XYZ file of C-alpha atoms in Angstrom:
697
model
C 128.719 137.181 14.809
C 127.633 133.761 16.067
C 130.189 131.965 13.875
C 133.075 133.556 15.730
C 134.348 132.001 18.932
C 134.777 134.103 22.063
C 138.551 133.740 21.998
C 138.781 134.761 18.358
C 136.726 137.905 18.940
C 138.819 138.888 21.946
C 142.055 138.266 20.056
C 140.877 140.465 17.185
C 139.927 143.308 19.523
C 143.187 143.086 21.476
C 145.172 142.947 18.246
C 143.566 146.197 17.140
C 144.433 147.772 20.477
C 148.032 146.624 20.137
C 148.337 148.104 16.670
C 146.913 151.444 17.821
C 149.333 151.539 20.749
C 152.341 150.734 18.572
C 151.444 153.531 16.194
C 151.124 156.047 19.041
C 147.735 156.988 17.607
C 146.205 157.730 21.012
C 147.339 160.853 22.934
C 148.759 159.957 26.372
C 145.892 161.577 28.275
C 143.343 159.581 26.231
C 145.142 156.248 26.363
C 143.399 154.964 29.459
C 139.850 155.633 28.269
C 140.652 154.003 24.917
C 141.933 150.982 26.838
C 138.816 150.805 29.029
C 136.508 151.076 26.017
C 138.405 148.305 24.235
C 138.277 146.079 27.315
C 134.529 146.613 27.545
C 134.081 145.889 23.831
C 135.917 142.601 24.239
C 133.835 141.648 27.262
C 130.548 142.322 25.434
C 131.672 141.067 22.008
C 129.214 138.162 22.084
C 126.307 140.235 23.379
C 123.029 139.559 21.575
C 119.316 139.246 22.194
C 118.096 135.891 23.523
C 116.945 133.561 20.757
C 113.887 132.237 22.551
C 112.039 132.263 25.849
C 113.988 129.313 27.252
C 117.321 131.030 26.605
C 116.028 134.200 28.238
C 114.914 132.318 31.341
C 118.389 130.803 31.704
C 120.024 134.195 31.168
C 117.573 135.805 33.572
C 118.483 133.381 36.376
C 122.217 133.921 35.886
C 121.796 137.690 35.617
C 119.952 137.874 38.935
C 122.719 135.816 40.559
C 125.424 138.092 39.152
C 123.641 141.282 40.181
C 123.159 140.002 43.715
C 126.822 139.015 43.912
C 127.951 142.414 42.616
C 125.804 144.079 45.283
C 127.325 141.918 48.032
C 124.122 139.976 48.713
C 121.066 140.975 50.728
C 120.250 139.999 54.330
C 118.608 136.570 54.540
C 116.250 137.757 57.266
C 114.930 141.323 57.034
C 114.958 143.302 60.267
C 111.811 144.822 61.782
C 110.685 147.887 59.853
C 109.501 149.452 63.108
C 107.810 152.354 61.269
C 107.205 155.573 63.158
C 105.087 158.535 62.114
C 106.695 161.800 63.197
C 104.154 164.244 61.825
C 101.391 164.889 59.324
C 100.209 167.625 56.959
C 96.574 167.684 55.831
C 95.822 168.947 52.331
C 92.715 169.021 50.131
C 92.175 165.459 48.936
C 95.222 163.920 50.633
C 97.549 164.025 53.611
C 101.339 163.876 53.877
C 102.871 161.705 56.599
C 106.437 162.058 57.862
C 107.842 158.576 58.455
C 111.006 156.730 59.397
C 111.564 153.045 58.579
C 114.338 150.695 59.694
C 115.852 149.057 56.599
C 118.753 147.304 58.370
C 119.449 147.118 62.092
C 120.109 150.675 63.215
C 119.711 152.135 59.708
C 116.699 154.472 59.437
C 115.228 155.686 56.177
C 113.334 158.973 56.159
C 110.192 159.044 54.020
C 106.977 160.882 53.204
C 103.719 159.130 52.427
C 101.112 160.958 50.315
C 97.805 159.286 51.198
C 94.722 160.046 49.045
C 91.428 160.556 50.904
C 89.791 157.851 48.771
C 92.084 155.307 50.472
C 89.903 155.688 53.586
C 87.236 153.593 51.895
C 89.112 151.443 49.372
C 92.554 150.032 48.713
C 94.505 151.904 46.065
C 97.633 151.096 44.033
C 100.902 152.640 45.188
C 103.926 154.254 43.581
C 107.383 154.369 45.127
C 109.090 157.608 44.060
C 112.908 157.630 44.088
C 114.305 161.157 44.076
C 117.607 161.106 42.170
C 120.282 163.801 42.414
C 118.069 166.756 43.249
C 119.599 168.713 46.116
C 116.497 168.565 48.279
C 116.019 164.813 47.807
C 112.440 163.828 48.743
C 111.772 167.432 49.827
C 112.846 168.938 46.495
C 110.059 170.755 44.627
C 110.731 168.796 41.415
C 110.270 165.556 43.352
C 107.287 166.891 45.276
C 105.520 167.775 42.013
C 105.364 164.190 40.766
C 104.370 162.919 44.209
C 101.495 165.417 44.438
C 100.432 164.717 40.871
C 100.410 160.979 41.572
C 98.335 161.267 44.746
C 95.879 163.534 42.918
C 95.480 160.725 40.386
C 94.482 158.379 43.198
C 97.765 156.643 43.983
C 99.222 156.069 47.440
C 102.722 157.580 47.186
C 105.825 156.753 49.185
C 108.899 158.884 48.560
C 112.113 158.030 50.393
C 115.482 159.668 51.021
C 118.265 157.559 49.539
C 121.097 156.523 51.860
C 123.473 159.486 52.115
C 121.075 162.059 50.635
C 118.344 164.368 51.879
C 117.953 163.949 55.623
C 120.427 161.060 55.609
C 123.661 162.870 54.810
C 126.765 163.241 56.960
C 125.418 166.494 58.293
C 121.917 167.571 59.196
C 121.332 170.064 56.391
C 119.797 169.210 53.040
C 121.771 169.287 49.819
C 124.611 166.895 50.595
C 126.079 164.645 47.895
C 126.494 160.960 48.729
C 129.007 160.211 45.977
C 132.794 160.136 45.531
C 134.724 159.416 48.743
C 131.605 159.138 50.906
C 130.075 156.397 48.784
C 133.560 154.905 48.380
C 133.627 153.838 52.048
C 131.195 151.058 51.085
C 133.385 149.365 48.484
C 135.888 147.661 50.827
C 133.054 145.984 52.765
C 131.601 144.695 49.502
C 128.275 146.533 49.770
C 128.231 149.219 47.048
C 125.742 152.036 47.315
C 123.848 150.828 44.250
C 122.992 147.555 45.994
C 122.225 149.139 49.354
C 119.726 151.445 47.699
C 118.085 148.584 45.801
C 117.633 146.701 49.061
C 116.217 149.778 50.787
C 113.733 150.257 47.952
C 112.696 146.639 48.433
C 112.161 147.359 52.141
C 109.992 150.292 51.076
C 107.812 147.791 49.203
C 107.695 145.677 52.372
C 106.343 148.724 54.147
C 103.811 149.560 51.427
C 102.422 146.056 51.696
C 101.765 146.601 55.411
C 99.627 149.683 54.794
C 95.884 148.931 54.919
C 95.235 151.618 52.288
C 97.485 149.951 49.683
C 96.611 147.315 47.135
C 99.839 145.375 47.697
C 99.635 143.569 44.374
C 99.726 146.786 42.366
C 102.862 148.805 43.131
C 104.964 150.849 40.719
C 108.299 152.645 40.912
C 109.643 155.728 39.176
C 112.512 158.169 39.456
C 114.806 160.333 37.364
C 118.568 160.596 36.985
C 120.121 158.574 39.817
C 116.574 157.833 40.943
C 115.823 156.502 37.482
C 118.874 154.306 37.741
C 117.548 152.918 41.022
C 114.131 152.538 39.407
C 115.684 150.312 36.754
C 117.587 148.105 39.205
C 114.939 147.812 41.913
C 112.176 147.477 39.341
C 114.105 144.773 37.527
C 115.116 142.825 40.616
C 111.958 143.038 42.734
C 109.115 141.381 40.854
C 106.525 142.904 43.171
C 106.759 146.034 41.037
C 104.019 145.907 38.430
C 105.128 149.070 36.624
C 108.659 150.445 36.195
C 109.290 153.952 34.802
C 112.941 155.098 34.773
C 113.257 158.682 33.533
C 116.321 160.494 32.155
C 118.553 157.641 33.269
C 118.541 154.775 30.798
C 121.341 154.456 28.273
C 124.069 151.841 28.006
C 126.983 150.809 30.191
C 129.234 151.502 27.233
C 128.097 155.142 27.323
C 129.015 155.361 31.018
C 132.631 154.717 30.013
C 133.712 158.258 29.276
C 131.186 160.005 31.517
C 131.193 161.009 35.174
C 128.485 159.235 37.140
C 127.676 158.892 40.820
C 128.898 156.046 43.028
C 125.242 155.095 43.534
C 125.063 154.178 39.845
C 128.064 151.833 39.814
C 127.485 148.081 39.815
C 131.021 146.663 40.160
C 131.944 144.359 37.304
C 128.574 144.704 35.547
C 130.150 145.008 32.093
C 131.647 141.558 32.604
C 128.225 139.927 32.636
C 125.542 142.183 31.130
C 124.341 145.400 29.506
C 121.467 147.650 30.540
C 119.143 146.064 27.999
C 119.129 142.748 29.813
C 118.870 144.401 33.241
C 115.747 146.338 32.304
C 114.648 143.265 30.380
C 114.031 141.651 33.777
C 111.036 144.000 34.021
C 109.953 143.627 30.390
C 106.788 141.742 31.277
C 105.827 144.177 34.015
C 105.085 147.517 32.379
C 108.533 148.976 31.689
C 108.565 152.465 30.158
C 111.778 154.340 29.429
C 111.438 158.133 29.315
C 114.251 159.995 27.555
C 114.974 163.687 27.025
C 116.225 164.990 23.678
C 118.799 167.290 25.274
C 120.177 164.993 27.979
C 123.796 163.936 28.559
C 125.170 161.352 26.135
C 124.976 158.455 28.586
C 121.222 159.085 28.954
C 120.609 160.199 25.364
C 117.755 159.055 23.181
C 120.125 157.102 20.952
C 121.740 155.190 23.813
C 118.377 154.575 25.463
C 117.035 153.242 22.166
C 119.775 150.592 22.117
C 118.565 149.370 25.484
C 114.910 149.624 24.510
C 115.448 147.402 21.462
C 116.692 144.648 23.777
C 113.864 145.170 26.273
C 111.312 145.122 23.473
C 112.707 141.878 22.062
C 112.459 140.226 25.481
C 108.891 141.465 25.936
C 107.965 139.854 22.610
C 109.489 136.542 23.704
C 107.336 136.745 26.822
C 104.228 137.420 24.749
C 103.823 140.941 26.134
C 104.904 143.292 23.336
C 102.528 146.033 24.521
C 104.036 146.038 28.006
C 107.059 148.160 27.073
C 107.373 151.679 25.744
C 109.969 154.327 24.938
C 108.711 157.871 25.522
C 110.780 160.766 24.172
C 110.291 164.310 25.492
C 111.809 167.448 23.987
C 113.614 168.572 27.111
C 116.813 168.658 29.075
C 117.620 166.434 32.067
C 114.500 166.700 34.243
C 111.290 165.170 35.530
C 108.996 167.885 34.161
C 105.271 168.109 33.467
C 105.226 166.185 30.146
C 107.299 163.449 31.773
C 104.987 163.341 34.776
C 101.896 163.173 32.585
C 103.374 160.285 30.579
C 104.107 158.456 33.834
C 100.573 158.949 35.228
C 99.004 157.421 32.125
C 101.373 154.447 32.048
C 100.964 153.750 35.775
C 97.183 154.032 35.468
C 97.128 151.437 32.729
C 99.412 148.931 34.469
C 98.409 149.414 38.112
C 94.713 150.266 37.766
C 93.967 148.418 34.526
C 92.305 151.444 32.936
C 93.176 153.610 29.947
C 95.557 152.881 27.091
C 98.711 154.285 28.709
C 98.465 157.687 27.050
C 99.523 160.737 29.101
C 97.063 162.048 31.676
C 96.825 165.753 32.525
C 98.739 167.057 35.505
C 96.344 168.491 38.116
C 97.227 171.883 39.541
C 100.182 171.453 41.848
C 101.243 173.572 44.791
C 104.379 172.301 46.481
C 105.263 172.560 50.167
C 108.117 174.426 51.776
C 110.874 171.755 51.802
C 111.598 172.250 55.500
C 108.000 171.399 56.380
C 108.367 167.891 54.928
C 111.401 166.909 56.958
C 111.190 164.155 59.545
C 114.022 165.855 61.449
C 113.690 169.607 60.790
C 116.621 171.866 61.488
C 119.217 170.222 63.735
C 116.813 167.803 65.417
C 118.196 164.624 63.860
C 119.858 162.406 66.539
C 123.621 162.862 66.757
C 124.232 159.109 66.493
C 122.206 158.769 63.277
C 123.622 156.092 60.960
C 125.370 157.697 57.991
C 127.059 155.897 55.106
C 130.590 155.976 56.602
C 129.309 154.978 60.051
C 127.497 152.030 58.486
C 130.652 151.110 56.566
C 132.678 151.261 59.787
C 130.233 149.056 61.692
C 130.127 146.454 58.933
C 133.909 146.533 58.480
C 134.499 145.772 62.150
C 132.040 142.881 61.956
C 134.026 141.425 59.064
C 137.318 141.712 60.933
C 136.340 140.966 64.534
C 137.046 137.223 64.277
C 140.066 137.499 61.984
C 142.778 136.137 64.291
C 146.285 135.054 63.381
C 146.523 131.228 63.193
C 148.235 129.221 65.919
C 150.694 127.436 63.656
C 152.772 128.117 60.581
C 151.271 125.135 58.762
C 147.752 126.511 59.215
C 148.919 129.939 58.116
C 150.488 128.595 54.919
C 147.139 127.128 53.883
C 145.302 130.327 54.755
C 147.903 132.411 52.952
C 147.365 130.475 49.725
C 143.638 131.115 49.938
C 144.097 134.806 50.742
C 146.610 135.386 47.956
C 144.205 133.902 45.450
C 141.395 136.048 46.862
C 143.581 139.162 46.677
C 144.365 138.570 43.031
C 140.684 137.945 42.285
C 139.330 141.086 43.986
C 142.018 143.108 42.213
C 140.729 141.792 38.898
C 143.815 139.717 38.099
C 147.312 141.208 38.261
C 149.317 138.761 36.146
C 151.028 140.809 33.400
C 149.177 140.372 30.109
C 151.727 141.696 27.599
C 154.209 139.649 25.599
C 156.768 142.153 24.378
C 159.159 144.048 26.620
C 159.880 147.300 24.808
C 158.108 149.191 22.092
C 160.950 151.609 21.322
C 164.706 151.911 21.939
C 165.767 153.018 25.391
C 166.727 156.643 25.878
C 169.707 157.890 27.882
C 169.853 161.404 29.312
C 172.863 161.916 31.548
C 172.528 159.440 34.409
C 168.949 158.527 33.541
C 167.914 155.611 31.347
C 164.318 155.498 30.089
C 162.669 152.294 28.954
C 159.385 152.229 27.075
C 157.238 149.145 27.551
C 153.746 147.817 27.099
C 152.152 146.878 30.399
C 149.344 145.169 28.496
C 147.827 145.715 25.065
C 146.732 149.335 24.932
C 148.786 150.568 27.898
C 152.222 152.007 27.030
C 154.344 153.195 29.954
C 157.846 154.415 30.763
C 160.210 153.428 33.558
C 163.191 155.634 34.386
C 166.355 154.378 36.062
C 169.317 155.971 37.794
C 172.372 154.444 39.394
C 173.262 151.877 36.738
C 176.885 150.835 36.323
C 178.607 151.178 32.962
C 178.923 147.424 32.604
C 176.795 145.699 29.995
C 174.513 144.440 31.360
C 174.752 146.744 34.391
C 175.728 145.090 37.641
C 173.773 146.313 40.647
C 173.383 144.828 44.089
C 170.267 146.654 45.227
C 167.279 148.021 43.349
C 164.619 150.355 44.741
C 161.398 150.976 42.821
C 159.642 154.159 43.930
C 155.869 154.335 43.530
C 154.159 157.704 43.643
C 150.611 158.247 42.381
C 150.637 161.976 43.079
C 153.805 163.178 41.304
C 155.355 162.752 37.890
C 158.151 160.217 37.499
C 160.624 163.033 36.794
C 159.929 164.746 40.115
C 160.082 161.483 42.042
C 163.311 160.376 40.383
C 164.979 163.723 41.067
C 163.667 164.108 44.610
C 165.370 163.809 47.991
C 164.156 160.245 48.450
C 165.763 159.015 45.238
C 168.974 160.950 45.897
C 169.330 159.444 49.377
C 168.877 155.928 48.035
C 171.415 156.563 45.280
C 173.901 157.825 47.870
C 173.345 154.622 49.855
C 174.209 152.456 46.852
C 170.786 151.682 45.467
C 169.856 151.781 41.811
C 166.522 153.593 41.583
C 163.660 152.956 39.183
C 160.538 155.101 38.923
C 157.773 153.684 36.728
C 154.801 155.441 35.245
C 151.469 154.011 36.289
C 148.421 154.138 34.062
C 146.020 157.069 34.419
C 148.529 159.061 36.515
C 151.105 161.757 35.779
C 151.309 162.575 32.079
C 148.789 159.775 31.481
C 146.176 161.243 33.823
C 142.765 161.944 32.367
C 141.674 165.574 31.981
C 138.987 166.479 34.535
C 139.422 163.189 36.366
C 138.959 164.825 39.765
C 135.495 165.115 41.271
C 135.102 166.305 44.847
C 137.680 164.597 47.042
C 138.454 161.852 44.519
C 141.408 162.859 42.305
C 140.902 159.776 40.110
C 137.099 159.624 40.178
C 136.338 158.792 36.554
C 139.255 156.483 35.824
C 138.521 154.545 39.020
C 134.800 154.393 38.289
C 135.261 153.081 34.746
C 137.674 150.484 36.085
C 135.038 149.251 38.514
C 132.545 148.818 35.691
C 134.850 146.369 33.893
C 135.707 144.527 37.111
C 139.323 145.662 37.323
C 139.845 148.124 40.197
C 142.624 150.608 39.548
C 144.642 149.210 42.464
C 144.765 145.890 40.627
C 145.718 147.527 37.334
C 148.489 149.471 39.052
C 149.722 146.265 40.696
C 149.827 144.687 37.243
C 151.904 147.650 35.997
C 154.367 147.206 38.873
C 154.730 143.492 38.188
C 155.285 144.245 34.526
C 158.041 146.694 35.475
C 159.982 143.820 37.009
C 159.672 141.842 33.784
C 161.121 144.815 31.931
C 163.926 145.411 34.420
C 164.807 141.716 34.463
C 165.406 141.911 30.734
C 167.427 145.120 30.969
C 169.604 143.945 33.880
C 169.881 140.296 32.773
C 168.510 139.404 36.219
C 167.226 141.248 39.234
C 169.633 141.867 42.123
C 169.235 139.955 45.405
C 167.687 142.998 47.115
C 164.611 144.461 45.465
C 162.685 147.087 47.431
C 159.368 148.692 46.516
C 158.597 151.992 48.236
C 154.994 153.193 48.251
C 154.747 156.883 48.979
C 151.533 158.226 50.496
C 148.573 156.876 48.493
C 150.833 154.273 46.849
C 151.471 152.440 50.121
C 148.748 149.835 49.703
C 149.882 149.385 46.098
C 153.406 148.523 47.306
C 151.987 145.962 49.740
C 149.678 144.350 47.167
C 152.447 144.131 44.572
C 154.863 142.589 47.076
C 152.257 140.113 48.345
C 151.652 138.863 44.800
C 155.224 139.009 43.448
C 157.984 137.226 45.356
C 160.677 138.972 43.328
C 160.106 141.871 45.722
C 162.197 141.277 48.839
C 161.177 144.374 50.794
C 158.032 146.498 50.793
C 158.024 149.963 52.374
C 155.029 152.252 52.923
C 155.462 155.919 53.843
C 152.639 157.841 55.519
C 150.074 155.617 53.821
C 146.588 154.394 54.612
C 146.840 152.076 57.631
C 143.304 150.711 57.522
C 140.330 150.644 55.202
C 138.079 150.842 58.262
C 136.696 154.349 58.693
C 133.699 156.122 60.194
C 134.144 159.177 57.994
C 134.657 159.760 54.269
C 138.099 158.994 52.909
C 140.279 162.062 52.600
C 143.606 162.499 50.805
C 143.200 159.037 49.291
C 142.389 157.734 45.838
C 139.148 156.157 44.763
C 141.220 153.643 42.820
C 142.432 152.095 46.087
C 138.890 151.182 47.170
C 138.485 147.585 46.051
C 135.010 146.016 46.265
C 134.942 143.292 48.901
C 138.617 143.431 49.886
C 137.853 143.516 53.634
C 135.504 140.564 53.309
C 137.618 138.395 51.012
C 141.174 139.305 52.055
C 141.264 141.568 55.081
C 142.628 144.966 56.030
C 145.954 146.620 55.181
C 147.625 144.630 57.980
C 146.342 141.361 56.511
C 147.754 142.274 53.094
C 151.112 143.055 54.719
C 151.077 139.663 56.442
C 150.977 137.934 53.040
C 154.503 139.223 52.352
C 156.039 137.340 55.316
C 158.775 136.229 55.756
C 160.127 138.889 53.357
C 160.699 142.389 54.739
C 157.987 144.947 55.402
C 158.594 148.426 56.792
C 155.664 150.671 57.762
C 156.824 154.267 58.085
C 154.033 156.325 59.587
C 150.414 155.983 58.612
C 147.157 157.840 58.215
C 143.503 157.112 58.958
C 140.804 156.912 56.327
C 139.940 160.491 57.202
C 143.503 161.582 56.428
C 144.787 162.173 59.968
C 148.292 161.062 60.953
C 148.404 158.126 63.360
C 150.508 158.692 66.458
C 151.921 156.709 69.374
C 150.865 153.097 69.842
C 147.896 153.348 67.487
C 149.943 152.456 64.395
C 151.436 149.244 65.871
C 147.936 148.254 66.978
C 146.696 148.594 63.407
C 149.354 146.118 62.265
C 149.070 143.566 65.073
C 147.943 140.793 62.733
C 150.951 141.226 60.442
C 153.340 141.268 63.404
C 151.874 138.008 64.724
C 152.260 136.325 61.332
C 155.897 137.393 61.068
C 156.379 135.980 64.564
C 154.951 132.641 63.381
C 157.669 132.582 60.737
C 160.295 133.359 63.361
C 161.160 136.526 61.433
C 159.826 139.283 63.690
C 162.786 141.612 62.884
C 161.702 141.566 59.229
C 158.582 143.534 60.142
C 159.325 147.085 61.253
C 157.132 150.049 62.175
C 158.394 153.617 62.409
C 155.737 155.964 63.696
C 157.490 159.160 62.591
C 157.197 158.411 58.878
C 160.675 159.821 58.219
C 162.085 158.514 54.961
C 163.517 155.021 54.933
C 166.842 154.472 56.647
C 168.251 150.982 56.089
C 170.300 151.043 59.264
C 167.283 152.153 61.304
C 165.203 149.233 60.055
C 167.811 146.807 61.305
C 167.866 148.217 64.838
């Protein structure tokens, strides 16, 4: 493998993809996953274990930098923890405290501390327990069992509710899920849930080190499922953890591609720079034990976990600590059951207390508490202004945008525009078309409709359908409208009222397919309120948000149409219907062949205090608010070409009425004014379908 250059490996992989596409060997509904898997294989083609300790140290430094960047960075100065005890339960041999801690200004983490009686006379090691996707979070009986078992073995235990779960959900009841379009509110601000939770777990360590009962130099972390995922990341990144035990969670990133995982498990772009083996390898010298179940999901299976363990083990050997890593396999389903707990107790005892050989220790008799009794805010007593995930996202989004003013001169704007366009292309993962050939099969003609087949990039074969062409060869048209619709098939869009009205007004109409939509949509792609959950999630792993891939498809369509029409007409309009509005704006900002961008009842702002509704996860681009700006800022990049905003909706899916829509687009209007082209920017609050004469009034 070492004798091959990076470019040669990539070219071989992409060549294989191209051959498979040309042979139509992949069913349409499986095309996108095959493409994602091939992209990931190319990105990790040179992946191998470090050759020596020096190479690992270099890789380790770069890996930490990349992880921190993917998580959006951590605050330079931690805020005051300001811990408060809200109650206490006394039990035989230990007590349970109900605590809240401030992890970021105004963000409060609910927690329980299990304090052994022996800690009254001596400092004891501590374990941070991370709950995972159990409905009761820290209150859940499965989670309680390992906390009680740990305190009975003499550990100080801190168990915390993850952001968005347990007592920290949108509502005040337990059992809420923090994934899909709730967790998605964090992507535009560049602070994904995976990174926020890592930072909060680090703040939990800060708190543990303030407790007089705790031996602050001997702290471990464990969790299962999503909590095991957090155990891996926090345990790898924070070197204060002396023992790291992820359970039913370790596999490979490659295995994630094809599975449905939570937003809290996604590290945007991680496949571009690492695999799980190196991540957990950061903890290889600090007592890392992987626990796997024989009957778990594929992404957490014994076989996938073993691939990661081999890498971790090789790193531990380079560090001279081969006995500091272990892979424990339990005959079980996805769980954190008694055998798993007993394995954890023994491993923690060895690495935090320095006693025993790491073998399992028996689980003392456990009697769990009523979940409600452990709550910091029982019933409906939580404050109404409590900081939830979307509220946090809204606060941070407004901070990012509060000083974003339109420049005073056109010269200044031109410089800023260049920077912003580059940033837009980068956060979208690169939108320049990657294919070289225009068509992969002869065009088809059915009545007035012409269908062209083309390759958007190796592995992605799409169709574009056209109506309104003249009989000349090549056809002569004066105006071309490209209709984008993520929610309907191209046939329905092309035959709909919108297309018919444009045709009657003298427009030729093109409706392209877009990857992972319509006939190319993945089976079971929808989870909760995210219709494109899995396809969007896999795209984030490889560092190419779906919005960027769709923009690349649109740009490729114009290459194809240019060839079919000899050249594009002087008027080229892109219409983004509903969820495709921001796609139309991004494509037009990056491709000057588009002379007019229209959005119809589309998202007017990424800023929201509630979960996104009636939107697509694929539109949520990590860091777009920080690096580029809001929807209005994207629209401003199109100036002085035409932009028409026809109605709009909030992140929560409500229609925007009256003067609120123009206020959302103030920045774009000011930029068009700088160009002296104010009439080129139009807003229609009723969202009635585009009327060319109306836009000129």
